[in-house]
Coordinates of N, CA and C in Angstrom, one line a residue:
M23 N -21.1 -6.3 29.9 CA -20.6 -5.2 28.9 C -20.7 -6.1 27.6
R24 N -21.3 -5.5 26.5 CA -21.4 -6.0 25.3 C -20.2 -6.0 24.4
E25 N -19.8 -7.2 23.8 CA -18.6 -7.1 22.9 C -18.9 -6.5 21.6
V26 N -18.1 -5.6 21.0 CA -18.2 -4.9 19.9 C -17.5 -5.6 18.9
P27 N -18.1 -5.9 17.8 CA -17.3 -6.7 16.5 C -16.3 -5.5 16.0
M28 N -15.1 -6.2 15.8 CA -13.9 -5.4 15.3 C -13.9 -5.7 13.7
T29 N -13.5 -4.7 13.0 CA -13.3 -5.1 11.6 C -11.9 -4.5 11.1
Y30 N -11.4 -4.9 10.2 CA -10.1 -4.6 9.6 C -10.2 -4.8 8.1
A31 N -10.0 -3.7 7.2 CA -10.3 -3.8 5.8 C -11.6 -4.4 5.5
G32 N -12.6 -4.0 6.2 CA -13.9 -4.5 6.0 C -14.2 -6.0 6.4
H33 N -13.4 -6.6 7.1 CA -13.6 -7.8 7.4 C -13.7 -8.0 9.0
R34 N -14.6 -8.9 9.6 CA -14.8 -9.1 11.0 C -13.4 -9.8 11.5
V35 N -13.1 -9.1 12.6 CA -11.7 -9.8 13.2 C -12.1 -10.3 14.6
D36 N -11.8 -11.5 15.1 CA -11.9 -12.0 16.5 C -11.1 -11.2 17.3
S37 N -11.9 -10.7 18.4 CA -11.2 -9.7 19.2 C -10.3 -10.4 20.3
A38 N -10.2 -11.8 20.2 CA -9.5 -12.4 21.2 C -7.9 -12.0 20.9
W39 N -7.2 -11.7 21.9 CA -5.7 -11.6 21.9 C -4.8 -12.7 21.8
L40 N -3.9 -12.8 21.1 CA -3.0 -13.9 21.0 C -1.7 -13.6 22.0
E41 N -1.2 -14.5 22.9 CA -0.1 -14.1 23.5 C 1.1 -14.3 22.6
P42 N 2.1 -13.5 23.0 CA 3.3 -13.3 22.1 C 3.8 -14.6 21.6
D43 N 3.8 -15.8 22.4 CA 4.3 -17.0 22.1 C 3.4 -18.0 21.3
E44 N 2.3 -17.6 21.2 CA 1.3 -18.5 20.6 C 1.3 -18.3 19.1
H45 N 0.8 -19.3 18.4 CA 0.8 -19.3 16.9 C -0.7 -19.3 16.4
A46 N -0.8 -18.8 15.3 CA -2.1 -18.6 14.7 C -2.2 -19.5 13.3
D47 N -3.1 -20.2 13.2 CA -3.5 -21.0 11.8 C -4.4 -20.0 11.0
L48 N -3.7 -19.6 9.9 CA -4.4 -18.8 8.8 C -4.6 -19.3 7.6
D49 N -5.5 -18.9 6.9 CA -5.9 -19.2 5.4 C -5.7 -17.9 4.7
L50 N -4.6 -17.7 4.2 CA -4.3 -16.4 3.4 C -4.6 -16.7 2.0
V51 N -5.2 -15.8 1.3 CA -5.5 -15.8 -0.1 C -4.5 -15.0 -0.9
V52 N -3.6 -15.5 -1.4 CA -2.3 -14.7 -2.1 C -2.4 -15.2 -3.7
N53 N -2.6 -14.2 -4.5 CA -2.6 -13.9 -5.8 C -3.7 -15.2 -6.3
G54 N -4.7 -15.1 -5.6 CA -5.9 -15.9 -5.9 C -5.9 -17.4 -5.3
R55 N -4.9 -17.7 -4.8 CA -4.6 -19.1 -4.2 C -4.7 -19.1 -2.7
S56 N -5.3 -20.2 -2.2 CA -5.4 -20.2 -0.7 C -4.1 -20.9 -0.3
V57 N -3.5 -20.1 0.8 CA -2.2 -20.5 1.3 C -2.5 -20.7 2.9
P58 N -2.5 -21.9 3.3 CA -2.6 -22.0 4.6 C -1.3 -21.9 5.4
V59 N -1.3 -21.2 6.4 CA -0.1 -20.8 7.2 C -0.3 -21.0 8.7
Q60 N 0.9 -21.3 9.4 CA 0.8 -21.1 10.9 C 2.0 -20.3 11.1
V61 N 1.7 -19.1 11.9 CA 2.7 -18.1 12.1 C 2.6 -17.8 13.5
P62 N 3.7 -17.3 14.2 CA 3.6 -16.6 15.4 C 2.8 -15.4 15.4
A63 N 2.3 -15.1 16.7 CA 1.4 -13.8 16.7 C 2.0 -12.8 16.2
R64 N 3.3 -12.6 16.4 CA 4.0 -11.3 15.9 C 4.6 -11.3 14.5
C65 N 4.3 -12.4 13.8 CA 4.9 -12.6 12.5 C 4.2 -11.4 11.5
T66 N 5.1 -10.6 10.7 CA 4.8 -9.7 9.9 C 4.3 -10.5 8.5
L67 N 3.4 -9.8 7.8 CA 2.9 -10.4 6.6 C 4.0 -10.5 5.6
A68 N 5.0 -9.7 5.6 CA 6.2 -9.6 4.8 C 6.9 -11.0 5.0
D69 N 7.1 -11.2 6.4 CA 7.9 -12.6 6.8 C 7.0 -13.7 6.4
A70 N 5.8 -13.9 6.5 CA 4.8 -14.9 6.3 C 5.1 -15.1 4.7
L71 N 4.9 -14.3 3.9 CA 5.1 -14.4 2.5 C 6.4 -14.8 2.1
R72 N 7.4 -14.2 2.5 CA 8.8 -14.8 2.2 C 9.2 -16.0 2.6
E73 N 8.7 -16.5 3.7 CA 8.8 -17.8 4.2 C 8.4 -18.9 3.5
R74 N 7.3 -18.5 2.7 CA 6.5 -19.4 1.6 C 6.9 -19.1 0.2
G75 N 8.1 -18.5 -0.1 CA 8.8 -18.6 -1.2 C 8.4 -17.3 -2.1
L76 N 7.8 -16.5 -1.5 CA 7.1 -15.2 -2.4 C 8.1 -14.0 -1.9
T77 N 9.4 -14.3 -2.4 CA 10.4 -13.3 -2.2 C 10.4 -12.1 -2.9
G78 N 9.4 -11.9 -3.8 CA 9.5 -10.5 -4.5 C 9.0 -9.6 -3.6
T79 N 8.5 -9.9 -2.5 CA 8.1 -9.0 -1.3 C 9.4 -8.8 -0.4
R80 N 9.9 -7.6 -1.0 CA 11.3 -7.3 -0.4 C 11.2 -6.8 1.0
L81 N 12.3 -7.0 1.8 CA 12.5 -6.3 3.1 C 13.6 -5.3 3.0
G82 N 13.3 -4.2 3.2 CA 14.3 -3.1 3.0 C 14.5 -2.6 4.4
C83 N 13.9 -1.5 4.7 CA 14.1 -0.7 6.1 C 13.3 -1.5 7.4
E84 N 12.5 -2.2 6.9 CA 11.5 -2.8 8.1 C 10.9 -2.0 9.0
Q85 N 10.8 -0.6 8.5 CA 10.0 0.4 9.4 C 9.0 1.0 8.6
G86 N 8.7 0.7 7.4 CA 7.7 1.2 6.5 C 8.0 2.6 5.8
S87 N 9.3 2.8 5.8 CA 9.7 4.0 5.1 C 10.1 3.9 3.6
C88 N 10.5 2.7 3.2 CA 11.2 2.6 1.9 C 10.1 2.1 0.9
G89 N 9.1 1.3 1.3 CA 8.1 0.7 0.3 C 8.5 -0.5 -0.5
A90 N 9.6 -1.0 -0.2 CA 10.0 -2.3 -1.0 C 9.0 -3.4 -0.6
C91 N 8.5 -3.5 0.5 CA 7.5 -4.5 0.9 C 6.2 -4.3 0.3
T92 N 5.7 -3.2 -0.4 CA 4.4 -2.9 -0.6 C 3.8 -4.0 -1.4
I93 N 2.6 -4.5 -0.9 CA 1.8 -5.4 -1.7 C 0.4 -4.7 -1.6
L94 N -0.5 -5.5 -2.4 CA -2.0 -5.0 -2.3 C -2.7 -6.0 -1.3
L95 N -3.6 -5.3 -0.4 CA -4.4 -6.0 0.5 C -5.8 -5.6 0.1
D96 N -6.6 -6.5 -0.4 CA -7.9 -6.1 -0.8 C -8.0 -4.8 -1.6
G97 N -6.9 -4.8 -2.6 CA -6.7 -3.9 -3.7 C -6.0 -2.6 -3.1
L98 N -5.8 -2.5 -1.9 CA -5.0 -1.2 -1.5 C -3.5 -1.5 -1.1
P99 N -2.6 -0.6 -1.5 CA -1.3 -0.8 -1.1 C -1.1 -0.7 0.4
V100 N -0.3 -1.7 1.0 CA 0.0 -1.7 2.3 C 1.5 -2.1 2.5
R101 N 2.1 -1.6 3.6 CA 3.6 -1.9 3.9 C 3.4 -3.3 4.5
S102 N 3.8 -4.3 4.0 CA 3.8 -5.6 4.6 C 4.6 -5.9 5.8
C103 N 5.7 -5.1 5.9 CA 6.5 -5.1 7.0 C 6.0 -4.6 8.2
L104 N 4.8 -3.8 8.1 CA 4.2 -3.2 9.3 C 3.0 -3.8 9.5
T105 N 2.6 -4.9 8.7 CA 1.2 -5.4 8.7 C 1.5 -6.9 9.5
L106 N 0.7 -7.4 10.3 CA 0.9 -8.5 11.0 C 0.2 -9.5 10.0
A107 N 0.6 -10.7 9.8 CA 0.0 -11.7 9.1 C -1.4 -12.0 9.5
V108 N -1.7 -12.1 10.8 CA -3.0 -12.3 11.4 C -4.0 -11.2 11.0
Q109 N -3.5 -10.1 10.5 CA -4.6 -9.0 10.0 C -4.8 -9.3 8.6
A110 N -4.2 -10.2 7.9 CA -4.5 -10.5 6.6 C -5.5 -11.5 6.2
E111 N -5.9 -12.2 7.3 CA -6.8 -13.5 7.0 C -8.1 -13.1 6.6
G112 N -8.5 -13.6 5.4 CA -9.7 -13.4 4.8 C -9.6 -12.2 3.8
C113 N -8.4 -11.6 3.6 CA -8.1 -10.5 2.7 C -7.7 -11.2 1.4
A114 N -7.8 -10.5 0.2 CA -7.1 -10.8 -0.9 C -5.8 -10.2 -1.0
L115 N -4.8 -10.8 -1.1 CA -3.4 -10.3 -1.2 C -2.9 -10.4 -2.6
E116 N -2.2 -9.4 -3.0 CA -1.6 -9.6 -4.3 C -0.1 -9.1 -4.2
T117 N 0.8 -9.9 -4.9 CA 2.1 -9.7 -4.9 C 2.7 -9.5 -6.2
A118 N 3.8 -9.1 -6.3 CA 4.6 -9.1 -7.7 C 4.7 -10.4 -8.4
E119 N 4.4 -11.5 -7.6 CA 4.5 -12.8 -8.3 C 3.4 -13.2 -9.1
Q120 N 2.2 -12.5 -9.2 CA 1.1 -12.8 -9.8 C 1.2 -13.6 -11.0
A121 N 0.7 -14.7 -11.3 CA 0.6 -15.5 -12.5 C -0.7 -16.1 -12.8
P122 N -1.4 -15.6 -13.8 CA -1.0 -14.5 -14.8 C -1.1 -13.2 -14.0
P123 N -0.3 -12.3 -14.5 CA -0.5 -11.0 -13.7 C -1.7 -10.2 -14.3
S124 N -2.1 -9.3 -13.4 CA -3.3 -8.4 -13.7 C -3.0 -7.5 -14.9
P125 N -3.9 -6.9 -15.5 CA -3.6 -6.2 -16.7 C -2.7 -5.0 -16.3
E126 N -3.0 -4.4 -15.1 CA -2.0 -3.3 -14.6 C -0.6 -3.8 -14.5
L127 N -0.5 -4.9 -13.8 CA 0.9 -5.4 -13.5 C 1.6 -5.8 -14.8
S128 N 0.9 -6.2 -15.9 CA 1.5 -6.6 -17.0 C 2.0 -5.3 -17.9
A129 N 1.2 -4.3 -17.8 CA 1.5 -3.1 -18.5 C 2.8 -2.5 -17.7
L130 N 2.6 -2.6 -16.5 CA 3.8 -1.9 -15.7 C 5.0 -2.8 -16.0
R131 N 5.1 -3.9 -15.9 CA 6.3 -4.7 -16.1 C 6.9 -4.5 -17.5
R132 N 6.0 -4.5 -18.5 CA 6.6 -4.1 -19.7 C 7.1 -2.6 -19.8
A133 N 6.4 -1.6 -19.2 CA 6.8 -0.1 -19.3 C 8.2 0.0 -18.4
F134 N 8.3 -0.7 -17.2 CA 9.5 -0.7 -16.5 C 10.6 -1.0 -17.3
H135 N 10.5 -2.1 -18.1 CA 11.6 -2.6 -18.9 C 11.9 -1.7 -20.0
E136 N 10.9 -1.2 -20.8 CA 11.1 -0.2 -21.8 C 11.8 1.1 -21.4
H137 N 11.3 1.6 -20.3 CA 11.7 2.9 -19.7 C 12.8 2.9 -18.9
G138 N 13.6 1.7 -18.7 CA 14.8 1.5 -17.9 C 14.5 2.0 -16.4
A139 N 13.3 1.8 -15.9 CA 12.9 2.1 -14.7 C 13.3 1.1 -13.5
L140 N 14.3 0.2 -13.8 CA 14.9 -0.6 -12.8 C 16.3 -0.8 -13.2
Q141 N 17.1 -0.8 -12.1 CA 18.6 -1.3 -12.1 C 18.8 -2.4 -11.4
C142 N 19.0 -2.2 -10.1 CA 19.3 -3.4 -9.2 C 18.0 -4.4 -8.8
G143 N 16.9 -3.7 -9.1 CA 15.6 -4.3 -8.9 C 15.1 -4.5 -7.6
F144 N 15.9 -4.2 -6.4 CA 15.4 -4.3 -5.1 C 14.0 -3.8 -5.0
C145 N 13.8 -2.4 -5.3 CA 12.6 -1.7 -5.0 C 11.5 -2.0 -6.0
T146 N 11.8 -2.5 -7.1 CA 10.8 -2.8 -8.3 C 9.5 -3.4 -7.7
S147 N 9.5 -4.5 -7.2 CA 8.3 -5.1 -6.7 C 7.6 -4.2 -6.0
G148 N 8.0 -3.3 -5.1 CA 7.2 -2.4 -4.2 C 6.6 -1.5 -5.1
F149 N 7.4 -0.8 -6.0 CA 6.9 0.1 -7.0 C 5.9 -0.4 -7.9
L150 N 6.0 -1.6 -8.4 CA 4.9 -2.2 -9.3 C 3.6 -2.2 -8.6
M151 N 3.8 -2.8 -7.3 CA 2.4 -3.0 -6.6 C 1.8 -1.7 -6.1
L152 N 2.6 -0.8 -5.8 CA 2.1 0.6 -5.6 C 1.4 1.2 -6.7
A153 N 2.1 1.2 -7.9 CA 1.5 1.7 -9.1 C 0.3 0.9 -9.8
A154 N 0.3 -0.3 -9.4 CA -0.9 -1.2 -9.9 C -2.1 -0.7 -9.1
G155 N -1.9 -0.6 -7.9 CA -3.0 -0.3 -7.1 C -3.6 1.2 -7.4
L156 N -2.6 2.0 -7.8 CA -3.0 3.5 -8.2 C -3.8 3.3 -9.7
L157 N -3.1 2.6 -10.6 CA -3.8 2.6 -11.9 C -5.0 1.8 -11.9
R158 N -5.2 0.9 -11.0 CA -6.6 0.3 -10.9 C -7.7 1.1 -10.3
D159 N -7.2 1.9 -9.1 CA -8.1 2.8 -8.6 C -8.3 4.2 -9.2
E160 N -7.3 4.7 -9.7 CA -7.4 6.0 -10.3 C -6.9 6.0 -11.7
P161 N -7.7 5.3 -12.6 CA -7.0 4.9 -14.1 C -6.5 6.2 -14.8
D162 N -7.3 7.4 -14.3 CA -7.1 8.7 -15.1 C -6.4 9.7 -14.3
A163 N -5.5 9.2 -13.2 CA -4.8 10.0 -12.4 C -3.9 10.9 -13.2
G164 N -3.7 12.1 -12.9 CA -2.6 13.0 -13.7 C -1.3 12.8 -13.2
A165 N -0.4 13.4 -14.0 CA 1.1 13.2 -13.5 C 1.4 13.6 -12.3
A166 N 0.9 14.6 -11.8 CA 1.2 15.2 -10.5 C 0.7 14.2 -9.2
R167 N -0.5 13.6 -9.7 CA -1.0 12.5 -8.6 C -0.1 11.2 -8.8
V168 N 0.2 10.8 -9.7 CA 1.0 9.7 -10.0 C 2.5 9.9 -9.2
R169 N 3.1 11.2 -9.6 CA 4.4 11.6 -8.9 C 4.1 11.5 -7.4
E170 N 2.9 12.0 -6.8 CA 2.7 12.0 -5.5 C 2.6 10.8 -4.8
V171 N 1.9 9.8 -5.4 CA 1.8 8.4 -4.9 C 3.2 7.6 -4.9
L172 N 3.9 7.8 -6.0 CA 5.1 7.1 -6.1 C 6.3 7.8 -5.1
S173 N 6.0 8.8 -4.7 CA 7.0 9.4 -3.8 C 6.9 8.7 -2.4
A174 N 5.9 8.1 -2.2 CA 5.9 7.0 -1.0 C 6.9 6.1 -0.9
N175 N 7.5 5.7 -2.2 CA 8.3 4.6 -2.1 C 9.9 5.1 -2.4
L176 N 11.0 4.5 -2.2 CA 12.2 5.0 -2.4 C 12.9 4.1 -3.4
C177 N 13.9 4.8 -4.3 CA 14.6 4.0 -5.2 C 16.0 4.8 -5.1
R178 N 17.0 4.2 -5.0 CA 18.4 4.7 -4.7 C 19.1 4.5 -6.0
C179 N 18.8 3.8 -7.0 CA 19.5 3.6 -8.2 C 19.1 4.4 -9.4
T180 N 17.7 4.3 -9.8 CA 17.3 4.9 -10.9 C 16.7 6.3 -10.8
G181 N 16.5 6.6 -9.5 CA 15.9 8.0 -9.2 C 14.4 7.8 -9.7
G182 N 13.5 8.8 -9.4 CA 12.1 8.8 -9.7 C 11.7 8.9 -11.2
V183 N 12.6 9.7 -12.0 CA 12.1 10.0 -13.3 C 11.8 8.7 -14.2
P184 N 12.7 7.9 -14.4 CA 12.3 6.8 -15.1 C 11.1 5.9 -14.8
I185 N 11.0 5.9 -13.3 CA 9.9 5.2 -12.9 C 8.6 5.9 -13.1
L186 N 8.5 7.1 -12.9 CA 7.4 8.0 -13.3 C 7.1 7.8 -14.8
R187 N 8.0 7.9 -15.6 CA 7.9 7.7 -17.2 C 7.2 6.4 -17.4
A188 N 7.8 5.4 -16.7 CA 7.1 4.2 -16.9 C 5.7 3.9 -16.5
V189 N 5.5 4.4 -15.3 CA 4.0 4.4 -14.9 C 3.0 5.2 -15.7
L190 N 3.5 6.2 -16.2 CA 2.7 7.0 -16.9 C 2.5 6.3 -18.5
A191 N 3.6 5.6 -18.8 CA 3.4 4.8 -20.3 C 2.4 3.6 -20.0
A192 N 2.5 2.9 -18.9 CA 1.6 1.9 -18.7 C 0.2 2.4 -18.5
Q193 N -0.1 3.6 -18.0 CA -1.4 4.2 -17.8 C -2.0 4.5 -19.3
R194 N -1.0 4.9 -19.9 CA -1.5 5.3 -21.4 C -2.0 3.9 -22.2
E195 N -1.0 2.9 -22.0 CA -1.4 1.6 -22.6 C -2.7 1.1 -22.1
L196 N -2.9 1.2 -20.8 CA -4.1 0.7 -20.2 C -5.5 1.5 -20.7
N197 N -5.2 2.8 -20.9 CA -6.3 3.7 -21.3 C -6.5 3.7 -22.7
G198 N -5.8 2.7 -23.5 CA -6.0 2.6 -25.1 C -5.3 3.7 -25.7
G199 N -4.1 4.1 -25.2 CA -3.2 5.2 -25.9 C -3.4 6.5 -25.3
H200 N -4.5 6.7 -24.5 CA -4.6 8.0 -24.1 C -4.3 8.3 -22.6
A201 N -3.6 9.5 -22.4 CA -3.2 9.8 -21.0 C -4.2 9.9 -20.1

């Protein structure tokens, strides 16, 4: 029987299974920097990032419902609490700790501050990364589309209106003042 190559996010994946007690040596690319890690086979990407000091990746529900753990994996928003660290090897990971931040993240940070789109801050990094991915992939998304995408994450303090206003303001800034 011929082995069929597997891919994840466009990258070839070794089809060998790890035993639950085995560790994997990985080279993650986080915010443009190589980060070598050794993690248990079942370690989530969120845990792997947080254990390396990237605590902007929050853990809320740990079931993929709240979105606080959202990061960008090869430019796409993913729930890092549901993604295994081994799945991210060879992928470009972006977190809220980017330095210097992407143009999208810079505009979003300013807009969140100016529009009061944060209170306790727990959900903020997840919303920032979700919105950064949207504004990069769909720079001309309408307000209804922005609202739809933002509805994937939860905020218990500010509600959705200030966050929506902030993302739309960042979008205008990135588009040269045009909605």
